[in-house]
Coordinates of C-alpha atoms in Angstrom, one line a residue:
X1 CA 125.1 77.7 83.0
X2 CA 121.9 79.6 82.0
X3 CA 121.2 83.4 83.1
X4 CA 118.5 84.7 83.9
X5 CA 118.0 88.4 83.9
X6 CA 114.4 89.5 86.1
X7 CA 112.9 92.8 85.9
X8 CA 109.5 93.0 89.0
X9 CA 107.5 95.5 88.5
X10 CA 105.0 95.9 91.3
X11 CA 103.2 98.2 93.4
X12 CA 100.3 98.2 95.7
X13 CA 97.0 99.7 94.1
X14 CA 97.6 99.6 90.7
X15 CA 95.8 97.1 88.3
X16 CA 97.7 96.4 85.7
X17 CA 94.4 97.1 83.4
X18 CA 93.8 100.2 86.1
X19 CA 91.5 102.8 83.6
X20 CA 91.4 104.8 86.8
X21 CA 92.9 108.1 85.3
X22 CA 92.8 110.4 88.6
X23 CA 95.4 108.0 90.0
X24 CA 98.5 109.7 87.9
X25 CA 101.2 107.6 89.6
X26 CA 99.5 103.9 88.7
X27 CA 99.5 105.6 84.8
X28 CA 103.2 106.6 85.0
X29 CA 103.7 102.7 86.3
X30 CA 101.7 101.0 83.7
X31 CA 102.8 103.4 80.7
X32 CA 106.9 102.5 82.0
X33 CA 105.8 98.7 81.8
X34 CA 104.3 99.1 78.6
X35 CA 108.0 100.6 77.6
X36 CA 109.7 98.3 78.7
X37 CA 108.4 95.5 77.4
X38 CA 108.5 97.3 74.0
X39 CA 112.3 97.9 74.9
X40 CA 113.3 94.6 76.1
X41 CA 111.2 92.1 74.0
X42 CA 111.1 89.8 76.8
X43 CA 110.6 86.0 76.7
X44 CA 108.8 85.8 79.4
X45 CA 106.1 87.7 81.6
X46 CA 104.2 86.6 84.3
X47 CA 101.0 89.1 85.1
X48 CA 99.4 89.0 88.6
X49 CA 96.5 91.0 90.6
X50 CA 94.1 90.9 92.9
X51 CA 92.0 90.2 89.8
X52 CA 88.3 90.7 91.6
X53 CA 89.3 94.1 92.8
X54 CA 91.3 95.1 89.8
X55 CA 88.1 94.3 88.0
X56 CA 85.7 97.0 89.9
X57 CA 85.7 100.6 91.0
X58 CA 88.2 102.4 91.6
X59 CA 90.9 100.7 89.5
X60 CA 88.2 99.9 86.5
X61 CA 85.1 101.9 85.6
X62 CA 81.5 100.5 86.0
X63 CA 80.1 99.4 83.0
X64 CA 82.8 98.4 80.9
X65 CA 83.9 94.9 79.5
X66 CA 87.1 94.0 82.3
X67 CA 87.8 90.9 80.2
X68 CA 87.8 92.5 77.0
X69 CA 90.4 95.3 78.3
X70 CA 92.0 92.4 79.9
X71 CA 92.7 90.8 76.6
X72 CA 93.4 94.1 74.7
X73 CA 96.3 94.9 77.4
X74 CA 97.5 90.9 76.6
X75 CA 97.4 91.9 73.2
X76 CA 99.3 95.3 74.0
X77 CA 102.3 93.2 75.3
X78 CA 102.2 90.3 73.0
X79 CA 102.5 93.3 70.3
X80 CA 105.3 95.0 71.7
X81 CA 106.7 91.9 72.0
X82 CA 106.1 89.6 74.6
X83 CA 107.1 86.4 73.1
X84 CA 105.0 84.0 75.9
X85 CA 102.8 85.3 79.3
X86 CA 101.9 83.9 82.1
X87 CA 98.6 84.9 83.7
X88 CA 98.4 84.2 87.6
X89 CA 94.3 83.7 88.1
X90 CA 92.9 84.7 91.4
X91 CA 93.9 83.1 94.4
X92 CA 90.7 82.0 96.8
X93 CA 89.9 85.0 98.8
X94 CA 89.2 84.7 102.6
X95 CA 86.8 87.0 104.1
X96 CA 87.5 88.0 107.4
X97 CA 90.6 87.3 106.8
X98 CA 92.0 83.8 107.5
X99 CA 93.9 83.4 110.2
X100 CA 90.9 85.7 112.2
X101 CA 88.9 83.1 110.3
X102 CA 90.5 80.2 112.2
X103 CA 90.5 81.9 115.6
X104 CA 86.9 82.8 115.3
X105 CA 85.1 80.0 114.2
X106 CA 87.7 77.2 115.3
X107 CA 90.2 78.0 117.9
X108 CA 88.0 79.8 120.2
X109 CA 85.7 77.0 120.1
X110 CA 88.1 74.4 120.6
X111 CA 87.2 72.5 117.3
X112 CA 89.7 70.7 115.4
X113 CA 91.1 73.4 112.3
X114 CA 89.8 71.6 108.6
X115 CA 92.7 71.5 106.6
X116 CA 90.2 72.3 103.7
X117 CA 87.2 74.2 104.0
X118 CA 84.6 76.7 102.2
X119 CA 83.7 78.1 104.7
X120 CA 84.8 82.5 104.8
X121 CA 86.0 81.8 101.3
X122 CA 85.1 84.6 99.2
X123 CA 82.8 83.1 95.8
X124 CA 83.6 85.8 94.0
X125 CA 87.1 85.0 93.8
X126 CA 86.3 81.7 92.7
X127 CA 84.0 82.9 90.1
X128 CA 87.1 85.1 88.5
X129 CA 88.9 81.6 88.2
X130 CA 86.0 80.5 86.4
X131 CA 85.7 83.7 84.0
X132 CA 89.5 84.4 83.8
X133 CA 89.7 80.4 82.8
X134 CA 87.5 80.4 79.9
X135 CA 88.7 83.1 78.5
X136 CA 90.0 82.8 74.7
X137 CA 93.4 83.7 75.1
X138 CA 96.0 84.5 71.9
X139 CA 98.7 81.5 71.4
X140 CA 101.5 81.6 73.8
X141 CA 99.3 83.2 76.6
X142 CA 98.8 80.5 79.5
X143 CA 96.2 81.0 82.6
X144 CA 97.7 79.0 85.4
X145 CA 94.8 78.7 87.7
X146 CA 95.8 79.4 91.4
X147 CA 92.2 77.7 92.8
X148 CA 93.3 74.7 91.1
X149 CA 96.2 74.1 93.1
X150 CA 94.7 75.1 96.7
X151 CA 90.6 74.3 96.4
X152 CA 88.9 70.8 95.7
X153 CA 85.6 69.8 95.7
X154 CA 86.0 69.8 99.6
X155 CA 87.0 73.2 99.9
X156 CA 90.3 75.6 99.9
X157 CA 93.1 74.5 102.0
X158 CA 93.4 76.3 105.3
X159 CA 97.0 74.7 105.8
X160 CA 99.8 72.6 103.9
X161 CA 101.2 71.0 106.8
X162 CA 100.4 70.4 110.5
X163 CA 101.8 73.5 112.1
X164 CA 98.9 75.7 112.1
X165 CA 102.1 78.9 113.0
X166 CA 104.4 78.0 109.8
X167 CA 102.3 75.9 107.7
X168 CA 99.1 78.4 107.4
X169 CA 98.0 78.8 103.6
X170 CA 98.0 82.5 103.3
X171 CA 98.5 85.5 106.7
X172 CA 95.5 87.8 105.1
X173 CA 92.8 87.4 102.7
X174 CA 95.1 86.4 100.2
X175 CA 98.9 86.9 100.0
X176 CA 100.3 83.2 100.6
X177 CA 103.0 82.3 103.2
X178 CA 106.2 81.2 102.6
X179 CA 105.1 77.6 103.1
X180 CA 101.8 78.7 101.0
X181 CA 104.4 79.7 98.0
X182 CA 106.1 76.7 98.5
X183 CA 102.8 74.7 98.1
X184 CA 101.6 76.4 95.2
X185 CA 103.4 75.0 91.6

């Protein structure tokens, strides 16, 4: 029998590659990661964000390389000794949101709900996936690309099953469902 010991570290508005320095508490955050993984040396870590917004004002400054910082804070952990990391890339962004999306433009018209579509999909989110993908990563760094597993060349997918109620893709923009996270290797 294997054991596994997790440590989340997670909090709403703060980038993980935040350079916003008026927001204090997101610097105490970071700076504690950036301890810990020097502390722990841990085998594994697995880095998410909303990566379009983490990359623009006011969690990163106008004008600066994102994708460089990006790679210095890789870096950062792989020094302190990160021995392998996991980068989550941007999950397709719905904008309105996408159940609202649904009811809008399908529901209330009484049109049949496409189980993919690109339609209210957000491109810059799908252009991050591009960037963050061809990004030259160091060894033992792997992008896992979240568009890959939800969009086609037909579109995103709206729903993973029939049941519109439990079988909806994500409840917001972007934050999957339970049967979303189930979906999504």
């Amino acid at each position: 029998s294997s054991r596994i010991n997790f440590l989340q570290v997670s909090t709403g508005y703060c980038e993980p590659t935040s350079d916003d320095d008026k927001d204090v508490t997101c610097q105490r955050i970071n700076d504690m990661v950036s301890h810990k993984i020097s502390e722990i040396k841990p085998d594994l870590i697995i880095m998410n964000a909303y990566w379009v917004g983490a990359s623009r004002p006011p969690y990163f400054s106008d004008g600066k390389d994102y994708f460089a910082i990006l790679l210095k804070k890789i870096m950062d952990m792989k020094r302190r000794g990160a021995k392998k990391i996991i980068i989550v890339g941007e999950i397709p962004v719905w904008m309105p949101m996408l159940p609202m999306q649904l009811s809008n433009k399908y529901l209330r018209n009484n049109l049949p709900i496409p189980t993919r579509t690109f339609d209210g999909v957000d491109s810059d989110s799908l252009a991050m996936d591009a960037r963050m993908r061809s990004l030259e990563y160091p060894a033992d760094v792997v992008y896992v690309s979240v568009k890959d597993a939800l969009c086609n060349t037909s579109g995103c997918l709206t729903m993973v099953g029939p049941d519109l109620e439990n079988d909806i893709v994500v409840w917001d923009y972007g934050h999957l469902t339970v049967a979303g996270a189930k979906y999504v290797p």
